[in-house]
Amino acid sequence: MALLSHHLTLSLRRNLRLVASGCRYVSQTATKTVSEIEYDAPSMKTPVPGPRSKELTRQLGEIQNVGAINFFCNYEESRGNYLVDADGNRMLDLYTQISSVPLGYNHPALMKALANPNNLSAFVNRPALGILPPENFPEKLTESLLSIAPIGMTRVQTMVCGSCSNENAFKAMFIWYKNKERGTNNPSAEETSSCMINQSPGCPDLSILSFMGAFHGRTFGCLATTHSKVIHKLDIPSLDWPIAPFPRLKYPLEEFVQENAREEARCLEEVEDLIVKWRQKGKPVAGIVIEPIQAEGGDNHASPDFFIKLRSIARKHGCAFHVDEVQTGGGATGKFWAHEHWGTDDPADIISFSKKMLTGGYYHTDEMQPDKGYRIFNTWMGDPSKNLFLSEVLNVIRRENLLEEVTRCGKALLQGLYELQSQYPHLLSRARGQGTFCAVDACNDVTRDNLLVKIRDKGVLLGGCGEKSIRVRPALIFKEYHAHQFLNIFNDVLSEYK
Ligand SMILES: Cc1ncc(COP(=O)(O)O)c(C=O)c1O
C-alpha cells in the first residue's frame, strides 16, 4: 500500500514537473499548455513494431490473443499529439486510441484534476451509481454532461462504453414502444410469465432498423445493427432485423448535389419499405439507429437533408430515432455533436456517446425515460471520476476555442488531402471530411494497408476503415502544423510508392 502511494506520488510529481517546466517548445500558435509539454516532430528509431514491442507481444501472447496488437506504448513519455512506443519511437498520433483521446497524452489540465485532493475520493471509490450515487452527482452531471446536452434533451444516462450505451439505449426504445402500444406501464400476467422463458408476448418480436456499413458495437443487440466487417459478426447468432442501404455518395459533396440527392432518396424509400415489410412480418420497427458519419464502416457521409427526412420517417411510423455519436461526438467535426451540422432543433429521441467523452452514456427525451428503476441498470452505470475529467476537457475546449481550431485545421487537412489525391490519382480518391474527421480512399485494400505501414514507419499513426479507406482522427489539440507534418510524410510515402 505504502509502495503504491509512493509510486503514485512520484509519478504525479514527475508529470506535474513537466507541466510546470515544459520540455520542448513547438510553435507560437500552439496552445500554451500543450506547447509546454509537446515534442516538435516524430522521431523514429526502429521499424514498428520494434524489437521490444515484438518481445512484449510474445509475452502477452502466452496470456491473451494478440492478433490485433500493433505495438506496445510508453504512455509516460507520450505527450500531446505524440505517442511514444516501447522502442522509443515517437509518432504523430492521428488515430488517438480509436478516436477516443480528446486532448492528447498527459494533458496538464487532466494531470491537475488527478492531483486535486478534492477529487481523490472519486478516483478511489467507484460507486454502484444506480443505487448509491455520491452526493455531488447531480451537480457534477450538470457541470459536465448536461452543459453540452444536445438540443431538446435534458436527461442523460451514464454508462461505461459505447456498446453498453447503445445496448441500453435500444432497451429504452423497446420499453417506450411497448408502453406506448399497451397504453399503460402495467404488463399483463401473460407478459410477465412469458418473458421469463424468452417467449412472446413478454419478449416481443420488435426490431431496430440499421444501415449497411454501420458500426454500433459488438455486444449481441448492438452486433445485430453492426454491418461493417465480417470479423465482428461471424459465428455469432443474431436477430432478424431490417437493414437499409446507407447512401453511397460522391465526393466532394458540393460537386455532386443532384446525384447524391437521388441516392439519398433511394435509401429513404428503402427505409420506408422495410418498416412496412417488417410490420407485416410481425416484427415492427421500434427504433432506427444511425451514425451521423459511418466511421468504422468507411467514413460515409450523408447530407443534413437525409437525416432530417429520416427523422421524420421515424416519427411518421411511430419509431424512436437514435443517433449514435460514439465516434462523431466530442468535437472532432468542428461542432460538439456532429448532428448539430443538420441545423435542426429536434435531431433525435436518443443520442449515445463514449470515446472522447471519456464516459459512455446517452442523452434522451423525457419520453424515453424508463418507467421503473432497474429496467436500465448495471453495477457501475458509468464512473464519476470520468465526469471530473470530462469537466476539465470541456473547460479546455472552451478556454482554447478548440472547436473553431478543429474547423480551421480540418480545412487545411482536407485541402492537403485534395491536393494529394489530385497529385496521385492512381493511388488516392474520395477525400472527404468534416472538421478534422477526415478520410481518403486508397485504390484497393492491399495498397491501403501498405500505405498505413509505410506512413507509420515514417512516424505518423493512422487508422483504416471500411474496405479501403484511411481515416484521420487526431485529438482536439491538433494544429495546422501537425496537419502539414502529416501531409509532408504522406506525400513522401506516396511519391516513393511502387
Ligand atoms: C459509432 C460507434 N458506435 C459504437 C461503438 C462501440 O463502442 P465501444 O467499442 O466503446 O463498445 C463504436 C466504436 O468504435 C463506434 O464507432
Short mmCIF file of N, CA and C in Angstrom, two decimals, residues 251-354:
data_model
loop_
_atom_site.label_atom_id
_atom_site.label_comp_id
_atom_site.label_asym_id
_atom_site.label_seq_id
_atom_site.Cartn_x
_atom_site.Cartn_y
_atom_site.Cartn_z
N TYR A 251 -17.89 12.34 -53.76
CA TYR A 251 -17.19 13.46 -53.10
C TYR A 251 -16.36 14.23 -54.11
N PRO A 252 -16.14 15.52 -53.92
CA PRO A 252 -16.66 16.38 -52.85
C PRO A 252 -18.18 16.57 -52.97
N LEU A 253 -18.85 16.54 -51.82
CA LEU A 253 -20.31 16.56 -51.80
C LEU A 253 -20.89 17.73 -52.60
N GLU A 254 -20.21 18.91 -52.50
CA GLU A 254 -20.80 20.09 -53.15
C GLU A 254 -20.77 19.99 -54.68
N GLU A 255 -19.98 19.07 -55.22
CA GLU A 255 -19.93 18.93 -56.69
C GLU A 255 -20.93 17.91 -57.23
N PHE A 256 -21.56 17.15 -56.33
CA PHE A 256 -22.47 16.10 -56.80
C PHE A 256 -23.82 16.18 -56.10
N VAL A 257 -24.31 17.39 -55.91
CA VAL A 257 -25.51 17.60 -55.09
C VAL A 257 -26.72 16.81 -55.64
N GLN A 258 -27.00 16.96 -56.94
CA GLN A 258 -28.18 16.31 -57.54
C GLN A 258 -28.10 14.80 -57.48
N GLU A 259 -26.93 14.31 -57.92
CA GLU A 259 -26.73 12.86 -57.96
C GLU A 259 -26.83 12.26 -56.55
N ASN A 260 -26.20 12.94 -55.60
CA ASN A 260 -26.23 12.45 -54.22
C ASN A 260 -27.64 12.51 -53.65
N ALA A 261 -28.39 13.54 -54.01
CA ALA A 261 -29.77 13.67 -53.51
C ALA A 261 -30.61 12.49 -54.02
N ARG A 262 -30.36 12.08 -55.26
CA ARG A 262 -31.12 10.93 -55.81
C ARG A 262 -30.76 9.65 -55.04
N GLU A 263 -29.47 9.50 -54.74
CA GLU A 263 -29.03 8.31 -53.99
C GLU A 263 -29.66 8.30 -52.58
N GLU A 264 -29.71 9.47 -51.97
CA GLU A 264 -30.31 9.53 -50.62
C GLU A 264 -31.81 9.23 -50.68
N ALA A 265 -32.48 9.74 -51.71
CA ALA A 265 -33.92 9.48 -51.86
C ALA A 265 -34.17 7.99 -52.01
N ARG A 266 -33.30 7.32 -52.78
CA ARG A 266 -33.43 5.87 -52.97
C ARG A 266 -33.34 5.15 -51.62
N CYS A 267 -32.37 5.55 -50.80
CA CYS A 267 -32.18 4.89 -49.49
C CYS A 267 -33.37 5.16 -48.57
N LEU A 268 -33.89 6.38 -48.60
CA LEU A 268 -35.03 6.71 -47.72
C LEU A 268 -36.27 5.91 -48.12
N GLU A 269 -36.43 5.75 -49.42
CA GLU A 269 -37.57 4.96 -49.90
C GLU A 269 -37.46 3.53 -49.39
N GLU A 270 -36.23 3.02 -49.45
CA GLU A 270 -35.99 1.65 -48.96
C GLU A 270 -36.29 1.54 -47.46
N VAL A 271 -35.95 2.59 -46.70
CA VAL A 271 -36.22 2.58 -45.26
C VAL A 271 -37.72 2.42 -45.03
N GLU A 272 -38.51 3.21 -45.74
CA GLU A 272 -39.98 3.13 -45.54
C GLU A 272 -40.50 1.75 -45.92
N ASP A 273 -39.98 1.22 -47.03
CA ASP A 273 -40.43 -0.12 -47.46
C ASP A 273 -40.12 -1.16 -46.39
N LEU A 274 -38.92 -1.06 -45.82
CA LEU A 274 -38.51 -2.05 -44.81
C LEU A 274 -39.38 -1.95 -43.56
N ILE A 275 -39.70 -0.71 -43.18
CA ILE A 275 -40.54 -0.53 -41.98
C ILE A 275 -41.89 -1.22 -42.20
N VAL A 276 -42.45 -1.03 -43.40
CA VAL A 276 -43.75 -1.65 -43.71
C VAL A 276 -43.62 -3.17 -43.74
N LYS A 277 -42.57 -3.64 -44.42
CA LYS A 277 -42.37 -5.10 -44.53
C LYS A 277 -42.22 -5.76 -43.17
N TRP A 278 -41.43 -5.15 -42.32
CA TRP A 278 -41.18 -5.77 -41.00
C TRP A 278 -42.42 -5.71 -40.11
N ARG A 279 -43.25 -4.71 -40.31
CA ARG A 279 -44.52 -4.68 -39.56
C ARG A 279 -45.39 -5.84 -40.03
N GLN A 280 -45.42 -6.03 -41.36
CA GLN A 280 -46.23 -7.13 -41.91
C GLN A 280 -45.71 -8.49 -41.46
N LYS A 281 -44.38 -8.57 -41.27
CA LYS A 281 -43.76 -9.83 -40.81
C LYS A 281 -44.04 -10.10 -39.33
N GLY A 282 -44.64 -9.12 -38.65
CA GLY A 282 -44.89 -9.28 -37.21
C GLY A 282 -43.69 -8.90 -36.35
N LYS A 283 -42.75 -8.10 -36.93
CA LYS A 283 -41.58 -7.66 -36.15
C LYS A 283 -41.45 -6.16 -36.28
N PRO A 284 -42.42 -5.39 -35.78
CA PRO A 284 -42.42 -3.95 -36.03
C PRO A 284 -41.11 -3.26 -35.62
N VAL A 285 -40.78 -2.22 -36.35
CA VAL A 285 -39.56 -1.46 -36.07
C VAL A 285 -39.85 -0.48 -34.93
N ALA A 286 -39.22 -0.73 -33.77
CA ALA A 286 -39.42 0.16 -32.62
C ALA A 286 -38.50 1.37 -32.70
N GLY A 287 -37.36 1.21 -33.36
CA GLY A 287 -36.40 2.32 -33.44
C GLY A 287 -35.52 2.21 -34.65
N ILE A 288 -34.95 3.37 -35.02
CA ILE A 288 -33.96 3.43 -36.11
C ILE A 288 -32.67 3.92 -35.48
N VAL A 289 -31.55 3.27 -35.80
CA VAL A 289 -30.27 3.75 -35.26
C VAL A 289 -29.33 4.08 -36.42
N ILE A 290 -28.62 5.19 -36.27
CA ILE A 290 -27.74 5.63 -37.36
C ILE A 290 -26.60 6.47 -36.81
N GLU A 291 -25.43 6.41 -37.48
CA GLU A 291 -24.30 7.29 -37.15
C GLU A 291 -24.39 8.53 -38.05
N PRO A 292 -24.06 9.71 -37.57
CA PRO A 292 -24.07 10.90 -38.43
C PRO A 292 -23.04 10.80 -39.56
N ILE A 293 -21.91 10.13 -39.29
CA ILE A 293 -20.97 9.75 -40.35
C ILE A 293 -20.61 8.30 -40.02
N GLN A 294 -20.86 7.39 -40.96
CA GLN A 294 -20.48 5.99 -40.68
C GLN A 294 -18.96 5.94 -40.60
N ALA A 295 -18.43 5.59 -39.43
CA ALA A 295 -16.99 5.71 -39.22
C ALA A 295 -16.25 4.42 -39.54
N GLU A 296 -16.38 3.45 -38.64
CA GLU A 296 -15.73 2.14 -38.85
C GLU A 296 -16.07 1.56 -40.24
N GLY A 297 -17.27 1.85 -40.70
CA GLY A 297 -17.74 1.31 -41.99
C GLY A 297 -17.16 2.02 -43.20
N GLY A 298 -16.32 3.06 -43.01
CA GLY A 298 -15.66 3.67 -44.17
C GLY A 298 -15.83 5.17 -44.32
N ASP A 299 -16.12 5.87 -43.23
CA ASP A 299 -16.30 7.33 -43.29
C ASP A 299 -17.27 7.72 -44.41
N ASN A 300 -18.49 7.21 -44.28
CA ASN A 300 -19.54 7.51 -45.25
C ASN A 300 -20.40 8.65 -44.73
N HIS A 301 -20.51 9.70 -45.52
CA HIS A 301 -21.29 10.88 -45.12
C HIS A 301 -22.68 10.83 -45.75
N ALA A 302 -23.58 11.62 -45.16
CA ALA A 302 -24.88 11.87 -45.81
C ALA A 302 -25.24 13.32 -45.50
N SER A 303 -26.20 13.86 -46.24
CA SER A 303 -26.49 15.29 -46.09
C SER A 303 -27.43 15.54 -44.91
N PRO A 304 -27.46 16.79 -44.40
CA PRO A 304 -28.43 17.13 -43.35
C PRO A 304 -29.85 16.80 -43.79
N ASP A 305 -30.16 17.03 -45.06
CA ASP A 305 -31.49 16.76 -45.59
C ASP A 305 -31.86 15.28 -45.40
N PHE A 306 -30.89 14.40 -45.63
CA PHE A 306 -31.14 12.97 -45.48
C PHE A 306 -31.53 12.65 -44.03
N PHE A 307 -30.76 13.20 -43.08
CA PHE A 307 -31.03 12.86 -41.68
C PHE A 307 -32.36 13.47 -41.21
N ILE A 308 -32.64 14.67 -41.68
CA ILE A 308 -33.89 15.32 -41.26
C ILE A 308 -35.09 14.53 -41.81
N LYS A 309 -34.97 14.08 -43.06
CA LYS A 309 -36.07 13.29 -43.64
C LYS A 309 -36.20 11.94 -42.94
N LEU A 310 -35.06 11.35 -42.60
CA LEU A 310 -35.09 10.06 -41.90
C LEU A 310 -35.77 10.21 -40.54
N ARG A 311 -35.44 11.32 -39.87
CA ARG A 311 -36.05 11.59 -38.57
C ARG A 311 -37.58 11.69 -38.72
N SER A 312 -38.03 12.32 -39.80
CA SER A 312 -39.48 12.46 -39.92
C SER A 312 -40.13 11.15 -40.38
N ILE A 313 -39.41 10.31 -41.11
CA ILE A 313 -39.96 8.97 -41.43
C ILE A 313 -40.13 8.19 -40.14
N ALA A 314 -39.13 8.28 -39.24
CA ALA A 314 -39.22 7.57 -37.95
C ALA A 314 -40.48 8.02 -37.22
N ARG A 315 -40.69 9.32 -37.18
CA ARG A 315 -41.86 9.84 -36.44
C ARG A 315 -43.16 9.37 -37.09
N LYS A 316 -43.19 9.47 -38.41
CA LYS A 316 -44.41 9.08 -39.15
C LYS A 316 -44.81 7.63 -38.84
N HIS A 317 -43.82 6.75 -38.69
CA HIS A 317 -44.13 5.33 -38.46
C HIS A 317 -44.09 4.94 -36.99
N GLY A 318 -43.99 5.92 -36.10
CA GLY A 318 -44.01 5.63 -34.67
C GLY A 318 -42.76 4.94 -34.16
N CYS A 319 -41.61 5.15 -34.85
CA CYS A 319 -40.35 4.54 -34.40
C CYS A 319 -39.52 5.60 -33.68
N ALA A 320 -38.78 5.16 -32.65
CA ALA A 320 -37.85 6.09 -31.99
C ALA A 320 -36.64 6.30 -32.91
N PHE A 321 -35.95 7.43 -32.73
CA PHE A 321 -34.81 7.76 -33.59
C PHE A 321 -33.57 7.94 -32.72
N HIS A 322 -32.60 7.05 -32.92
CA HIS A 322 -31.38 7.01 -32.09
C HIS A 322 -30.17 7.38 -32.95
N VAL A 323 -29.50 8.44 -32.57
CA VAL A 323 -28.29 8.85 -33.29
C VAL A 323 -27.08 8.43 -32.46
N ASP A 324 -26.24 7.61 -33.06
CA ASP A 324 -25.05 7.08 -32.36
C ASP A 324 -23.88 8.01 -32.63
N GLU A 325 -23.55 8.82 -31.61
CA GLU A 325 -22.43 9.78 -31.74
C GLU A 325 -21.20 9.29 -30.97
N VAL A 326 -21.09 7.97 -30.81
CA VAL A 326 -19.95 7.43 -30.07
C VAL A 326 -18.62 7.88 -30.70
N GLN A 327 -18.55 7.87 -32.01
CA GLN A 327 -17.29 8.29 -32.65
C GLN A 327 -17.31 9.74 -33.12
N THR A 328 -18.48 10.21 -33.53
CA THR A 328 -18.54 11.57 -34.09
C THR A 328 -18.66 12.66 -33.01
N GLY A 329 -19.10 12.27 -31.80
CA GLY A 329 -19.31 13.27 -30.74
C GLY A 329 -18.01 13.73 -30.12
N GLY A 330 -18.09 14.86 -29.40
CA GLY A 330 -16.92 15.33 -28.66
C GLY A 330 -16.06 16.34 -29.39
N GLY A 331 -16.49 16.81 -30.56
CA GLY A 331 -15.84 17.98 -31.15
C GLY A 331 -15.06 17.78 -32.43
N ALA A 332 -14.77 16.54 -32.84
CA ALA A 332 -13.88 16.34 -33.99
C ALA A 332 -14.45 16.87 -35.31
N THR A 333 -15.76 17.02 -35.40
CA THR A 333 -16.32 17.53 -36.67
C THR A 333 -16.37 19.06 -36.69
N GLY A 334 -15.91 19.68 -35.61
CA GLY A 334 -15.93 21.15 -35.54
C GLY A 334 -17.14 21.68 -34.79
N LYS A 335 -18.12 20.82 -34.55
CA LYS A 335 -19.21 21.14 -33.62
C LYS A 335 -19.14 20.08 -32.53
N PHE A 336 -19.71 20.39 -31.37
CA PHE A 336 -19.56 19.41 -30.31
C PHE A 336 -20.19 18.08 -30.71
N TRP A 337 -21.37 18.16 -31.33
CA TRP A 337 -22.05 16.96 -31.83
C TRP A 337 -22.17 17.08 -33.34
N ALA A 338 -21.91 15.97 -34.03
CA ALA A 338 -21.98 16.02 -35.50
C ALA A 338 -23.39 16.37 -35.97
N HIS A 339 -24.43 15.94 -35.21
CA HIS A 339 -25.80 16.21 -35.67
C HIS A 339 -26.10 17.71 -35.65
N GLU A 340 -25.29 18.51 -34.95
CA GLU A 340 -25.52 19.96 -34.97
C GLU A 340 -25.37 20.52 -36.39
N HIS A 341 -24.60 19.83 -37.22
CA HIS A 341 -24.45 20.27 -38.62
C HIS A 341 -25.77 20.16 -39.39
N TRP A 342 -26.73 19.38 -38.86
CA TRP A 342 -28.01 19.24 -39.58
C TRP A 342 -28.88 20.49 -39.44
N GLY A 343 -28.60 21.29 -38.42
CA GLY A 343 -29.34 22.53 -38.25
C GLY A 343 -30.80 22.33 -37.87
N THR A 344 -31.10 21.28 -37.13
CA THR A 344 -32.49 21.09 -36.70
C THR A 344 -32.55 21.16 -35.17
N ASP A 345 -33.70 21.62 -34.64
CA ASP A 345 -33.78 21.68 -33.18
C ASP A 345 -34.48 20.45 -32.60
N ASP A 346 -34.69 19.43 -33.43
CA ASP A 346 -35.28 18.18 -32.93
C ASP A 346 -34.54 17.01 -33.58
N PRO A 347 -33.25 16.85 -33.25
CA PRO A 347 -32.46 15.88 -34.01
C PRO A 347 -32.80 14.41 -33.74
N ALA A 348 -33.22 14.07 -32.52
CA ALA A 348 -33.36 12.64 -32.20
C ALA A 348 -34.12 12.45 -30.89
N ASP A 349 -34.45 11.19 -30.60
CA ASP A 349 -35.02 10.84 -29.29
C ASP A 349 -33.91 10.40 -28.34
N ILE A 350 -32.86 9.81 -28.93
CA ILE A 350 -31.74 9.32 -28.13
C ILE A 350 -30.44 9.65 -28.85
N ILE A 351 -29.44 10.10 -28.09
CA ILE A 351 -28.11 10.33 -28.68
C ILE A 351 -27.08 9.67 -27.76
N SER A 352 -26.39 8.66 -28.30
CA SER A 352 -25.42 7.95 -27.45
C SER A 352 -24.02 8.48 -27.70
N PHE A 353 -23.15 8.29 -26.70
CA PHE A 353 -21.78 8.81 -26.79
C PHE A 353 -20.84 7.92 -26.01
N SER A 354 -19.56 8.11 -26.23
CA SER A 354 -18.49 7.44 -25.45
C SER A 354 -17.18 8.05 -25.94
#
